[in-house]
XYZ file of C-alpha atoms in Angstrom:
727
model
C 39.635 -85.219 -156.658
C 41.159 -84.013 -153.502
C 40.527 -80.439 -154.211
C 36.519 -81.070 -154.982
C 36.581 -82.357 -151.490
C 38.482 -79.948 -150.120
C 36.200 -76.995 -150.994
C 33.186 -78.579 -149.779
C 34.703 -78.752 -146.577
C 35.199 -75.352 -146.657
C 31.651 -74.284 -147.547
C 30.371 -76.496 -144.512
C 32.474 -75.020 -142.546
C 31.986 -71.884 -143.410
C 28.211 -72.733 -143.323
C 28.634 -74.150 -139.569
C 30.136 -71.054 -139.028
C 27.467 -68.933 -139.908
C 24.845 -70.433 -138.482
C 26.753 -70.598 -135.038
C 26.752 -66.487 -135.431
C 23.316 -66.495 -135.991
C 22.332 -68.599 -132.801
C 24.480 -66.112 -130.866
C 23.425 -63.240 -132.600
C 20.154 -64.675 -131.591
C 20.813 -64.899 -128.378
C 22.096 -61.666 -127.893
C 19.098 -60.057 -129.563
C 16.860 -61.964 -127.201
C 18.923 -61.176 -124.186
C 18.422 -56.858 -125.141
C 14.943 -58.097 -125.539
C 15.029 -59.815 -122.310
C 16.806 -56.830 -120.562
C 15.252 -53.446 -121.897
C 11.410 -54.727 -122.996
C 10.412 -57.503 -120.492
C 12.819 -56.942 -117.579
C 13.923 -53.759 -118.065
C 11.457 -52.508 -115.886
C 11.836 -54.483 -112.826
C 15.491 -53.396 -113.400
C 14.898 -50.091 -113.910
C 12.868 -50.342 -110.407
C 16.051 -52.311 -108.317
C 18.452 -49.471 -109.708
C 16.448 -46.361 -109.146
C 15.859 -48.714 -105.226
C 19.722 -48.826 -104.868
C 20.779 -45.156 -106.434
C 18.138 -43.451 -104.611
C 15.989 -43.135 -100.926
C 12.111 -42.025 -100.729
C 11.016 -41.012 -97.596
C 6.938 -40.451 -96.709
C 6.407 -37.150 -95.813
C 3.026 -37.370 -93.312
C 0.669 -34.841 -94.234
C -0.742 -31.984 -91.775
C -4.355 -33.719 -90.380
C -7.535 -32.032 -90.001
C -7.839 -29.371 -87.801
C -11.487 -30.565 -85.246
C -13.304 -27.615 -84.551
C -16.354 -26.982 -82.424
C -19.057 -25.213 -83.889
C -17.617 -21.689 -83.266
C -14.435 -22.828 -84.685
C -12.558 -23.218 -81.551
C -9.734 -25.950 -82.047
C -10.249 -28.812 -80.080
C -7.711 -31.069 -82.097
C -5.001 -29.908 -84.243
C -1.815 -30.970 -85.525
C 1.691 -29.605 -84.452
C 4.853 -29.712 -86.452
C 7.940 -32.234 -85.310
C 10.086 -34.390 -86.672
C 11.805 -38.086 -87.034
C 15.859 -37.540 -86.149
C 17.499 -40.603 -88.141
C 20.859 -41.829 -89.038
C 23.093 -43.561 -91.238
C 24.909 -45.908 -89.676
C 28.098 -46.117 -92.297
C 28.300 -42.604 -92.219
C 28.531 -42.025 -88.403
C 30.673 -44.964 -88.391
C 33.237 -43.672 -90.827
C 32.704 -39.682 -89.220
C 34.883 -41.316 -86.587
C 32.318 -39.996 -83.893
C 29.771 -42.829 -83.287
C 30.535 -42.876 -78.967
C 29.741 -39.456 -78.650
C 26.638 -39.037 -81.594
C 25.170 -42.484 -79.378
C 25.557 -40.472 -76.293
C 24.054 -37.157 -77.598
C 21.373 -38.640 -79.141
C 20.509 -40.907 -75.954
C 20.689 -37.814 -74.096
C 18.704 -35.684 -76.450
C 16.149 -37.877 -77.651
C 15.488 -39.291 -74.194
C 16.231 -43.127 -75.865
C 17.888 -45.726 -74.600
C 22.069 -45.517 -75.751
C 22.036 -49.164 -76.294
C 19.559 -49.103 -78.783
C 21.044 -46.034 -80.369
C 24.619 -47.764 -80.606
C 22.833 -50.971 -82.248
C 21.387 -49.219 -84.893
C 24.958 -47.408 -85.896
C 26.259 -50.241 -86.091
C 23.356 -51.919 -88.463
C 24.738 -52.696 -92.264
C 21.510 -50.443 -93.715
C 20.888 -47.151 -95.292
C 18.603 -45.374 -92.871
C 17.803 -46.228 -89.316
C 15.122 -43.928 -87.389
C 16.009 -43.258 -83.787
C 13.354 -40.946 -82.610
C 9.767 -39.676 -84.234
C 7.411 -37.054 -82.761
C 10.317 -35.011 -81.725
C 9.456 -31.331 -80.024
C 10.372 -28.411 -82.807
C 12.616 -27.090 -79.725
C 14.068 -30.388 -79.484
C 15.038 -30.942 -82.556
C 16.514 -27.226 -83.048
C 18.744 -27.933 -80.263
C 20.187 -30.906 -81.640
C 20.424 -29.614 -84.773
C 23.073 -26.434 -82.608
C 24.851 -29.350 -81.693
C 25.547 -31.076 -85.011
C 26.629 -27.990 -86.544
C 29.481 -26.947 -83.777
C 30.879 -30.416 -83.151
C 30.700 -31.402 -87.382
C 28.581 -34.971 -86.609
C 27.640 -35.849 -89.890
C 25.185 -38.851 -90.865
C 22.452 -37.329 -88.657
C 19.059 -36.131 -91.019
C 15.775 -34.616 -89.706
C 12.499 -34.872 -91.703
C 9.623 -33.146 -90.635
C 5.626 -34.829 -89.459
C 3.140 -33.589 -87.669
C 2.111 -34.911 -84.339
C -1.607 -34.449 -82.732
C -2.786 -31.798 -80.252
C -5.765 -31.431 -78.407
C -5.713 -27.897 -76.091
C -8.556 -29.166 -74.077
C -6.887 -32.141 -72.988
C -10.163 -33.796 -71.565
C -12.016 -31.101 -73.310
C -15.103 -33.813 -74.980
C -12.242 -36.732 -74.795
C -14.831 -39.648 -75.392
C -16.364 -37.532 -79.029
C -13.169 -36.288 -79.898
C -10.956 -39.643 -79.937
C -7.357 -39.547 -80.331
C -4.763 -41.190 -82.992
C -1.872 -43.401 -83.040
C 2.021 -42.651 -83.366
C 1.810 -43.374 -87.043
C -1.437 -40.277 -87.171
C -4.022 -42.798 -88.160
C -7.389 -42.304 -86.099
C -7.898 -45.283 -83.534
C -10.904 -43.594 -81.324
C -14.063 -41.292 -81.783
C -14.149 -39.130 -84.372
C -10.815 -39.274 -85.298
C -11.175 -42.433 -85.822
C -14.907 -42.059 -87.747
C -13.561 -39.180 -89.948
C -10.248 -40.229 -90.619
C -10.290 -40.457 -94.101
C -11.549 -36.750 -93.701
C -8.693 -35.764 -91.828
C -5.639 -37.228 -92.456
C -5.008 -35.654 -96.290
C -1.975 -37.918 -98.220
C 1.304 -38.303 -97.748
C 4.367 -36.552 -99.629
C 7.333 -38.044 -101.074
C 11.300 -37.096 -100.810
C 12.863 -38.720 -103.199
C 16.612 -38.531 -102.849
C 19.984 -39.776 -104.965
C 22.241 -41.968 -102.792
C 25.544 -43.797 -102.460
C 26.460 -47.557 -102.453
C 26.935 -46.672 -98.811
C 23.824 -44.676 -98.238
C 25.742 -41.448 -98.172
C 24.639 -37.787 -100.391
C 25.808 -38.667 -103.917
C 28.142 -35.435 -105.269
C 26.020 -33.864 -107.627
C 22.391 -33.120 -106.106
C 19.197 -35.131 -106.989
C 16.099 -34.365 -105.079
C 12.858 -34.967 -105.991
C 9.868 -33.367 -103.655
C 6.242 -34.374 -103.829
C 4.313 -32.580 -101.674
C 2.110 -33.737 -99.062
C -1.882 -33.076 -99.123
C -3.319 -31.433 -96.065
C -6.328 -33.333 -94.527
C -9.773 -31.284 -94.133
C -11.290 -29.872 -90.877
C -14.104 -31.091 -89.481
C -16.403 -28.732 -87.332
C -18.413 -30.063 -84.588
C -22.235 -29.050 -83.456
C -20.674 -29.041 -80.580
C -20.626 -25.551 -78.641
C -17.426 -25.889 -76.396
C -18.563 -23.494 -73.639
C -21.867 -25.389 -73.250
C -19.802 -28.510 -73.162
C -17.820 -26.867 -70.400
C -21.021 -26.226 -68.184
C -21.761 -29.726 -69.019
C -18.430 -31.751 -67.795
C -17.930 -29.030 -64.370
C -21.440 -30.278 -63.274
C -21.253 -33.784 -64.073
C -17.710 -33.799 -62.667
C -19.395 -32.274 -59.221
C -22.401 -34.840 -59.456
C -19.490 -37.791 -59.103
C -17.427 -36.429 -56.483
C -20.632 -35.157 -54.260
C -22.679 -38.586 -54.876
C -19.376 -41.056 -54.956
C -20.734 -41.882 -58.188
C -19.645 -46.078 -58.550
C -19.702 -46.573 -62.090
C -19.583 -43.305 -64.397
C -22.013 -40.820 -65.086
C -23.164 -39.600 -68.735
C -24.914 -36.485 -69.886
C -26.005 -34.890 -73.042
C -27.257 -31.327 -74.534
C -29.067 -31.145 -77.566
C -30.831 -28.612 -79.729
C -34.110 -30.361 -80.218
C -35.074 -28.083 -83.482
C -31.930 -29.263 -85.308
C -30.702 -32.595 -83.697
C -27.719 -31.132 -83.143
C -25.295 -32.344 -80.097
C -24.562 -29.173 -78.229
C -22.344 -31.174 -75.824
C -21.676 -34.412 -74.579
C -19.328 -36.480 -71.974
C -18.770 -39.342 -69.860
C -17.465 -39.391 -66.445
C -14.881 -40.207 -65.226
C -12.955 -39.084 -68.362
C -9.177 -38.905 -69.773
C -6.677 -36.894 -71.342
C -6.796 -37.359 -75.359
C -2.791 -36.067 -74.763
C -2.108 -39.069 -72.966
C -4.762 -41.658 -74.208
C -2.766 -44.791 -73.017
C -2.241 -43.601 -69.478
C -5.107 -45.301 -67.061
C -7.260 -42.388 -65.185
C -7.356 -45.073 -62.022
C -3.911 -44.794 -59.784
C -5.841 -47.844 -57.949
C -6.413 -50.077 -61.404
C -3.405 -49.341 -62.288
C -1.792 -50.288 -59.303
C -3.472 -53.974 -59.624
C -2.359 -54.628 -62.910
C 1.242 -53.766 -62.567
C 0.981 -56.295 -59.396
C -0.180 -58.956 -61.832
C 2.631 -61.435 -62.226
C 1.549 -63.362 -65.484
C 2.781 -60.933 -68.787
C -0.085 -61.889 -70.972
C -2.651 -61.818 -67.953
C -1.522 -58.002 -67.663
C -1.335 -57.118 -71.300
C -5.073 -58.102 -71.872
C -6.465 -56.269 -68.617
C -4.655 -53.300 -69.037
C -6.092 -53.364 -72.830
C -9.690 -54.117 -71.121
C -8.850 -51.148 -68.906
C -8.327 -48.781 -71.121
C -11.284 -49.897 -73.684
C -13.685 -49.105 -70.421
C -11.856 -45.890 -69.936
C -12.564 -44.948 -73.327
C -16.081 -46.233 -73.308
C -18.321 -43.248 -74.688
C -21.351 -44.285 -71.872
C -23.937 -41.549 -73.192
C -23.971 -44.036 -77.166
C -22.616 -47.146 -76.207
C -24.267 -48.292 -72.673
C -27.775 -48.822 -71.956
C -29.930 -48.572 -68.830
C -33.215 -48.928 -67.718
C -34.339 -45.246 -67.652
C -37.117 -45.211 -65.158
C -39.504 -42.698 -64.366
C -38.245 -40.439 -67.506
C -40.049 -42.650 -69.633
C -43.144 -41.922 -68.359
C -42.821 -38.978 -70.915
C -42.820 -41.347 -73.650
C -45.959 -43.219 -72.064
C -47.708 -39.926 -71.785
C -47.284 -39.001 -74.953
C -48.406 -42.558 -76.554
C -51.701 -41.974 -74.276
C -52.542 -38.603 -75.229
C -52.101 -39.409 -78.891
C -54.129 -42.446 -79.297
C -56.630 -40.746 -77.027
C -56.593 -43.331 -74.531
C -56.563 -40.701 -72.090
C -56.458 -36.958 -71.676
C -55.317 -34.421 -69.052
C -59.137 -35.603 -66.846
C -58.827 -38.725 -66.993
C -59.103 -39.923 -63.791
C -56.948 -43.237 -61.852
C -56.825 -44.124 -58.291
C -53.889 -45.277 -56.351
C -53.797 -47.009 -53.422
C -49.984 -48.085 -53.117
C -49.968 -50.757 -55.719
C -51.875 -52.383 -59.054
C -52.261 -56.437 -59.256
C -50.917 -57.515 -62.620
C -50.422 -61.072 -64.084
C -50.407 -62.662 -60.288
C -48.006 -59.980 -59.235
C -48.788 -56.866 -56.824
C -46.322 -54.089 -58.483
C -45.943 -51.443 -55.644
C -46.149 -47.294 -56.124
C -42.716 -45.719 -54.671
C -45.785 -44.895 -52.310
C -46.756 -47.170 -50.491
C -49.903 -45.522 -49.252
C -50.967 -44.676 -51.941
C -52.161 -41.103 -54.006
C -55.460 -41.619 -54.137
C -57.541 -40.663 -56.537
C -56.053 -38.235 -58.956
C -56.366 -37.308 -62.714
C -53.492 -37.453 -65.119
C -51.996 -34.271 -64.952
C -51.367 -35.080 -60.656
C -50.265 -38.593 -61.460
C -47.180 -37.772 -63.683
C -46.331 -34.649 -61.288
C -46.392 -37.413 -58.435
C -45.013 -40.163 -60.594
C -47.268 -42.258 -59.722
C -46.614 -45.747 -61.080
C -49.951 -47.286 -61.127
C -51.348 -44.546 -62.902
C -49.007 -45.391 -65.965
C -49.879 -49.300 -65.524
C -53.699 -48.309 -65.817
C -51.969 -45.977 -69.076
C -50.170 -49.110 -70.539
C -53.439 -51.595 -69.951
C -55.492 -48.694 -71.770
C -52.868 -48.512 -74.518
C -52.469 -52.068 -74.981
C -49.476 -54.219 -76.044
C -50.084 -53.541 -80.068
C -49.935 -49.795 -79.586
C -47.403 -49.601 -77.106
C -44.742 -51.298 -79.414
C -45.497 -49.402 -82.657
C -45.079 -46.180 -80.939
C -42.039 -47.860 -78.742
C -40.822 -48.273 -82.414
C -41.886 -44.877 -83.782
C -39.786 -42.940 -81.148
C -36.900 -45.034 -82.084
C -36.085 -47.367 -79.034
C -35.832 -50.132 -81.446
C -32.573 -49.149 -83.680
C -29.341 -46.957 -84.012
C -29.953 -43.614 -84.084
C -26.895 -43.098 -86.580
C -25.020 -41.073 -84.979
C -21.313 -40.698 -86.273
C -19.322 -42.281 -82.996
C -18.044 -45.866 -82.236
C -20.177 -48.491 -80.694
C -23.793 -46.897 -80.460
C -26.316 -49.697 -79.611
C -29.725 -50.748 -79.691
C -30.664 -50.974 -76.508
C -33.074 -54.156 -75.167
C -36.556 -55.079 -75.227
C -38.630 -58.145 -74.977
C -39.553 -60.579 -77.760
C -42.861 -60.447 -78.995
C -43.439 -63.986 -77.278
C -42.288 -62.564 -73.699
C -43.877 -59.563 -73.960
C -47.387 -60.146 -72.011
C -49.280 -57.910 -69.364
C -46.938 -57.905 -66.446
C -43.843 -56.769 -68.925
C -46.794 -54.067 -70.308
C -47.281 -53.019 -66.936
C -43.655 -52.690 -65.208
C -42.710 -51.039 -69.298
C -45.604 -48.418 -68.699
C -42.878 -46.826 -65.654
C -39.906 -47.573 -67.722
C -38.508 -50.535 -66.247
C -37.564 -54.345 -67.831
C -36.057 -53.008 -70.790
C -33.135 -50.708 -71.817
C -32.376 -47.932 -73.640
C -29.672 -45.812 -74.165
C -29.185 -42.111 -73.203
C -28.806 -41.088 -76.869
C -32.072 -42.800 -77.575
C -33.693 -41.427 -74.730
C -33.180 -37.564 -75.409
C -33.911 -38.179 -79.060
C -37.222 -39.254 -78.322
C -37.956 -36.392 -75.193
C -36.301 -34.269 -77.783
C -39.266 -35.273 -80.200
C -41.793 -34.772 -77.868
C -40.575 -30.907 -77.534
C -40.003 -30.734 -80.659
C -43.946 -30.322 -81.737
C -43.599 -34.233 -82.354
C -41.261 -34.776 -84.826
C -38.057 -37.193 -84.812
C -35.062 -35.890 -85.449
C -31.599 -38.010 -86.271
C -29.517 -36.503 -83.896
C -25.831 -35.759 -85.167
C -22.283 -34.157 -83.715
C -20.637 -33.359 -87.365
C -21.717 -30.336 -88.596
C -19.262 -29.547 -91.488
C -16.149 -30.001 -93.264
C -14.005 -28.104 -94.619
C -10.817 -26.739 -96.454
C -7.957 -24.727 -94.945
C -9.276 -21.521 -96.761
C -12.742 -21.716 -95.034
C -14.530 -23.350 -98.153
C -17.426 -25.849 -97.595
C -16.425 -29.109 -98.651
C -19.833 -31.053 -97.358
C -22.415 -29.499 -94.478
C -24.288 -31.829 -92.913
C -28.420 -30.953 -91.982
C -31.463 -31.762 -89.754
C -32.811 -34.664 -90.928
C -36.393 -35.696 -89.811
C -37.335 -39.127 -89.701
C -40.362 -39.584 -88.788
C -43.556 -37.275 -87.653
C -44.314 -39.485 -84.297
C -47.145 -37.586 -81.987
C -49.122 -34.478 -83.326
C -48.030 -30.803 -82.735
C -50.892 -30.580 -80.231
C -50.037 -34.209 -78.016
C -46.587 -32.217 -78.208
C -48.120 -28.869 -76.993
C -49.820 -30.963 -74.577
C -47.076 -32.536 -73.085
C -45.126 -29.327 -72.320
C -47.074 -27.937 -70.371
C -47.829 -30.548 -68.580
C -43.743 -31.455 -67.969
C -43.514 -27.812 -66.930
C -45.798 -28.874 -64.230
C -43.724 -31.550 -62.906
C -40.635 -28.931 -62.392
C -42.499 -26.227 -60.875
C -45.146 -28.630 -58.570
C -43.646 -31.883 -58.913
C -41.322 -34.924 -58.714
C -39.005 -32.637 -60.404
C -39.097 -29.496 -58.235
C -35.063 -29.761 -57.696
C -34.865 -28.794 -61.496
C -36.699 -25.175 -61.339
C -35.059 -21.892 -62.015
C -36.713 -19.303 -61.263
C -38.051 -17.179 -64.556
C -37.229 -19.802 -66.628
C -39.829 -22.520 -68.065
C -38.436 -26.033 -67.305
C -40.230 -29.082 -68.833
C -38.603 -32.519 -67.535
C -39.154 -35.590 -65.315
C -37.478 -37.224 -62.649
C -35.794 -41.121 -63.057
C -34.858 -43.599 -60.897
C -34.212 -47.317 -61.652
C -32.698 -50.474 -59.545
C -30.246 -52.613 -61.350
C -30.583 -56.156 -62.639
C -30.584 -58.239 -60.303
C -33.411 -56.504 -58.062
C -32.687 -56.410 -54.332
C -28.662 -55.086 -55.495
C -29.395 -51.798 -54.020
C -27.502 -50.739 -56.969
C -29.657 -47.641 -58.774
C -29.576 -45.223 -61.970
C -31.017 -41.636 -60.978
C -31.602 -39.811 -63.924
C -33.034 -36.741 -65.047
C -34.368 -35.292 -68.511
C -35.607 -32.254 -68.788
C -36.286 -28.971 -71.700
C -36.136 -25.590 -72.002
C -38.207 -23.078 -72.097
C -41.071 -25.183 -72.316
C -43.239 -22.626 -73.935
C -40.542 -22.576 -76.927
C -38.177 -25.287 -76.850
C -34.593 -24.721 -77.456
C -32.392 -27.411 -75.432
C -32.737 -31.000 -73.974
C -30.562 -31.979 -71.170
C -30.155 -35.567 -69.905
C -27.999 -36.438 -66.728
C -27.223 -40.374 -65.546
C -25.882 -41.148 -62.696
C -24.981 -44.920 -62.570
C -24.336 -46.606 -58.843
C -24.306 -43.282 -56.995
C -22.953 -43.759 -52.984
C -22.997 -41.050 -51.218
C -26.333 -41.348 -48.939
C -28.916 -40.506 -52.111
C -30.005 -42.450 -55.056
C -33.344 -40.682 -56.185
C -33.215 -38.764 -59.499
C -35.369 -36.148 -58.249
C -32.575 -35.461 -55.632
C -29.702 -35.846 -57.323
C -30.094 -36.052 -61.039
C -32.569 -32.824 -61.130
C -30.206 -30.306 -59.397
C -27.722 -31.182 -62.084
C -29.516 -30.606 -64.632
C -30.824 -27.052 -62.938
C -27.612 -26.029 -63.185
C -26.440 -26.897 -66.635
C -29.854 -25.487 -68.000
C -29.119 -22.293 -65.955
C -25.207 -21.939 -67.162
C -26.161 -22.660 -70.923
C -29.910 -20.677 -71.507
C -28.132 -17.445 -69.937
C -25.186 -18.552 -72.425
C -27.257 -18.526 -75.427
C -29.265 -15.032 -74.449
C -32.731 -16.852 -73.389
C -34.136 -14.251 -70.790
C -35.876 -14.957 -67.567
C -39.519 -14.711 -68.051
C -40.377 -13.172 -63.955
C -43.957 -12.358 -63.480
C -43.934 -8.634 -61.934
C -44.195 -10.260 -58.176
C -40.552 -11.891 -58.761
C -39.384 -8.725 -60.781
C -40.211 -6.605 -57.662
C -38.479 -9.140 -55.524
C -34.896 -8.804 -57.344
C -32.323 -6.340 -58.470
C -29.388 -5.882 -60.485
C -26.816 -4.214 -58.610
C -25.761 -0.926 -60.451
C -22.321 0.148 -61.233
C -20.789 2.503 -58.338
C -17.002 1.959 -58.667
C -15.101 5.243 -59.591
C -18.083 7.334 -58.551
C -19.199 9.743 -55.441
C -20.557 8.479 -52.309
C -23.325 10.997 -53.023
C -24.289 9.504 -56.564
C -23.793 5.692 -55.259
C -26.461 6.923 -52.758
C -28.867 8.264 -55.264
C -28.427 5.105 -58.001
C -29.152 1.953 -54.929
C -32.007 4.099 -53.446
C -33.886 3.571 -56.819
C -33.356 -0.252 -56.017
C -34.648 -0.453 -52.675
C -31.186 -2.367 -51.783
C -29.728 -1.751 -48.618
C -26.642 0.077 -48.744
C -23.020 0.148 -46.135
C -20.667 2.523 -47.384
C -16.877 1.753 -46.185
C -14.183 4.047 -45.161
C -14.178 7.721 -44.303
C -13.224 8.542 -48.871
C -15.489 10.414 -51.332
C -15.144 8.225 -54.615
C -16.316 4.602 -54.400
C -13.079 2.311 -55.134
C -14.735 -0.901 -54.795
C -18.142 -3.030 -53.942
C -19.314 -6.040 -53.267
C -21.552 -7.805 -54.861
C -20.028 -6.865 -58.267
C -21.879 -4.948 -60.859
C -24.617 -6.669 -62.925
C -24.895 -9.233 -59.843
C -28.354 -10.439 -59.842
C -29.586 -10.580 -55.653
C -33.071 -10.364 -53.698
C -34.180 -7.038 -52.574
C -32.960 -7.838 -49.191
C -29.515 -7.780 -49.821
C -27.346 -5.408 -48.888
C -24.606 -3.075 -51.176
C -21.420 -2.656 -49.543
C -19.660 0.185 -51.227
C -16.008 0.653 -50.285
C -13.818 4.442 -50.425
C -10.573 3.464 -49.202
C -7.988 -0.114 -50.165
C -9.569 -2.637 -47.846
C -7.196 -5.584 -46.177
C -7.504 -9.392 -45.594
C -8.818 -9.213 -41.944
C -11.818 -6.667 -42.929
C -13.208 -10.075 -45.378
C -15.616 -12.168 -43.938
C -16.084 -15.518 -42.923
C -18.465 -17.822 -44.700
C -20.920 -19.580 -41.648
C -22.090 -22.639 -42.082
C -25.487 -23.146 -43.220
C -26.184 -27.101 -44.043
C -28.990 -28.431 -41.970
C -30.822 -25.135 -41.017
C -33.974 -24.402 -42.688
C -34.068 -21.456 -44.735
C -35.036 -18.795 -41.946
C -32.576 -20.186 -40.008
C -29.649 -19.738 -42.554
C -30.922 -16.058 -43.622
C -30.454 -14.677 -40.298
C -27.076 -16.767 -39.775
C -25.736 -15.112 -43.010
C -26.875 -11.198 -42.731
C -25.537 -11.590 -39.044
C -21.759 -12.509 -41.084
C -22.173 -9.286 -43.161
C -23.294 -11.530 -46.300
C -25.953 -11.956 -48.862
C -28.121 -15.506 -48.785
C -29.505 -16.373 -52.486
C -32.121 -19.343 -52.293
C -35.497 -20.049 -54.090
C -37.602 -21.456 -51.395
C -41.672 -20.171 -51.137
C -42.871 -18.679 -48.103
C -45.168 -21.467 -46.669
C -41.504 -23.965 -46.662
C -39.330 -21.061 -45.133
C -39.544 -22.914 -41.976
C -39.421 -27.198 -43.583
C -37.058 -27.292 -45.947
C -33.334 -27.667 -45.056
C -30.311 -26.475 -46.600
C -28.301 -29.429 -48.515
C -25.621 -27.150 -50.516
C -24.121 -23.119 -50.408
C -21.887 -22.382 -53.049
C -18.991 -20.899 -50.021
C -17.640 -23.614 -48.179
C -18.273 -22.931 -44.963
C -14.831 -21.326 -42.823
C -13.759 -19.818 -46.062
C -13.002 -15.304 -46.114
C -15.328 -13.554 -48.306
C -16.255 -10.174 -49.228
C -18.590 -8.578 -47.234
C -21.779 -8.007 -48.645
C -20.758 -11.604 -50.984
C -23.448 -13.619 -52.179
C -23.979 -17.359 -50.747
C -26.240 -19.238 -52.928
C -27.682 -22.465 -51.415
C -30.351 -25.139 -51.937
C -33.186 -26.565 -49.711
C -34.795 -29.345 -49.870
């Protein structure tokens, strides 16, 4: 019986062994399945991460151009310098490397030393290193045979114009992300897609003995072409900055030039501005000093942030203001369009109007007496416009106010556009209607104002203003183009045409005389509003105009916030700014002056006499009726003053030089500020110079000089033209 028991036990043992082997095999299979199929992708990813280094390559950011393809924002090639700490340590020159990197890259040496001691495979030392600095460092590394330092190419944003259109263009951060202005708004278009470099590495972070590298090419960003014209932007910024200085503007200034037929913004500026290449550097040394004196770090940081936000703020789009008498353009349009008034409607101004228990005064306290509508707007008479508001009524006023776009954002592609401020229906009563009729009690943005005035000039069509013209690729192919968008017809072409004529009269013979340019049809309106609370003696002076009035092409608006230079009226300090801007822009656009025969007879273009024999030059000047004077005993004209092609009055004298001149032969410019035109003319002529000014004969002994183009005491060539302004 023993043998069967032994056999039975042996069979049981075999079965147990087989079961054990089965379970062991099953466990191995399950582990293999888990490793290869379930956790395989994760293990593979971890293995790749351990064995490779994956670095992103910043793509070249698209260029921002003006309308004529002049670059306003470009990307320059720079590099990131990094180290592999273990290789630097093992190389045996870590102190020398730390000193070299610190001195060349201008990085704190203790920071470099700390990174060399880190147990990591990659440590960036400095980003955005200029090419010349990187190349200098490379040369030293190759000479000394230091290892573990690498270079990675990237791009850095650069703004060729510095502060040109700063509030419009905006800027990027250190990572290339758009942070402000169009750089932020168009970031998705400009930034492109990053590339990658995948390289093999050893456990220490060094290069593998075999070559493995994959390069995924970055995709460049698309380009953004603006409606801005850099030349017109220069005109706007130049004259706006001069106005800020001359009139001691305390709270900044803003200006916009718009194409009235398309809605394109040709120029937009806020002053003071800032350097786009250093956007985190405050432009006011006094503010910087005040911030540095704040002892609490948290408060100092918050104050710094607030100061930067204020500096970056685009006043032309974000700020709102009371438009003052410039709004009389809109009131005129409403009155004419509704038929409540016509050009001959009669009004009577005795210096004030009694409305809702209040006596609301005209700026001329003795009154303008009886006048028709055309005279009323030329005089900028408040009671006339209160009467017009009363005739229109609250319902039509609000309907047209909304139709002109004052209750909504224009939709322009810029940061922080606001809608302005207006009364609620419950608070809009007879008194509010009266004050609103001459532009006080509510607020609009400068962009809303110029858009509405452009509608008046553009046959009554309200256009959406825009500043991005198109997107292009690097081959110049258009990806997307933006076109003129007509929002609505606000007034009729007939009303528009009438107002263009009326507003030209305001400039030629009304409150806007300071914007008059001989030979050009300028239409416009002055504006002066006192800021809240009333009585604080803080004003906003403005002027809005368009030209040519008989075929409007461009509109220009200037806002001067809190002038402290002795004058605050829009007609005195804002209108001359628009005049200078318009004068430059119209000539740049090729708009020929439309001079009367009488005006043509009084002006001449100086001929080019240089290189001509003296007798020939005499004959050339004889046909212009210009006076001339020959300096020197030579037979050939070597130089002349004024220069060729300068337009001068018929009384001007042209000096022809036949010998080389010395500094001693130049004239000292006299001081004519405060002199009447007749006095100034004699002083300038006696000095051997030429006076250029626009003054009617009846005012030649009344108006006084307020500015001269060449400062008194400076030297000028004999016959040089001094442009002067008389008020």
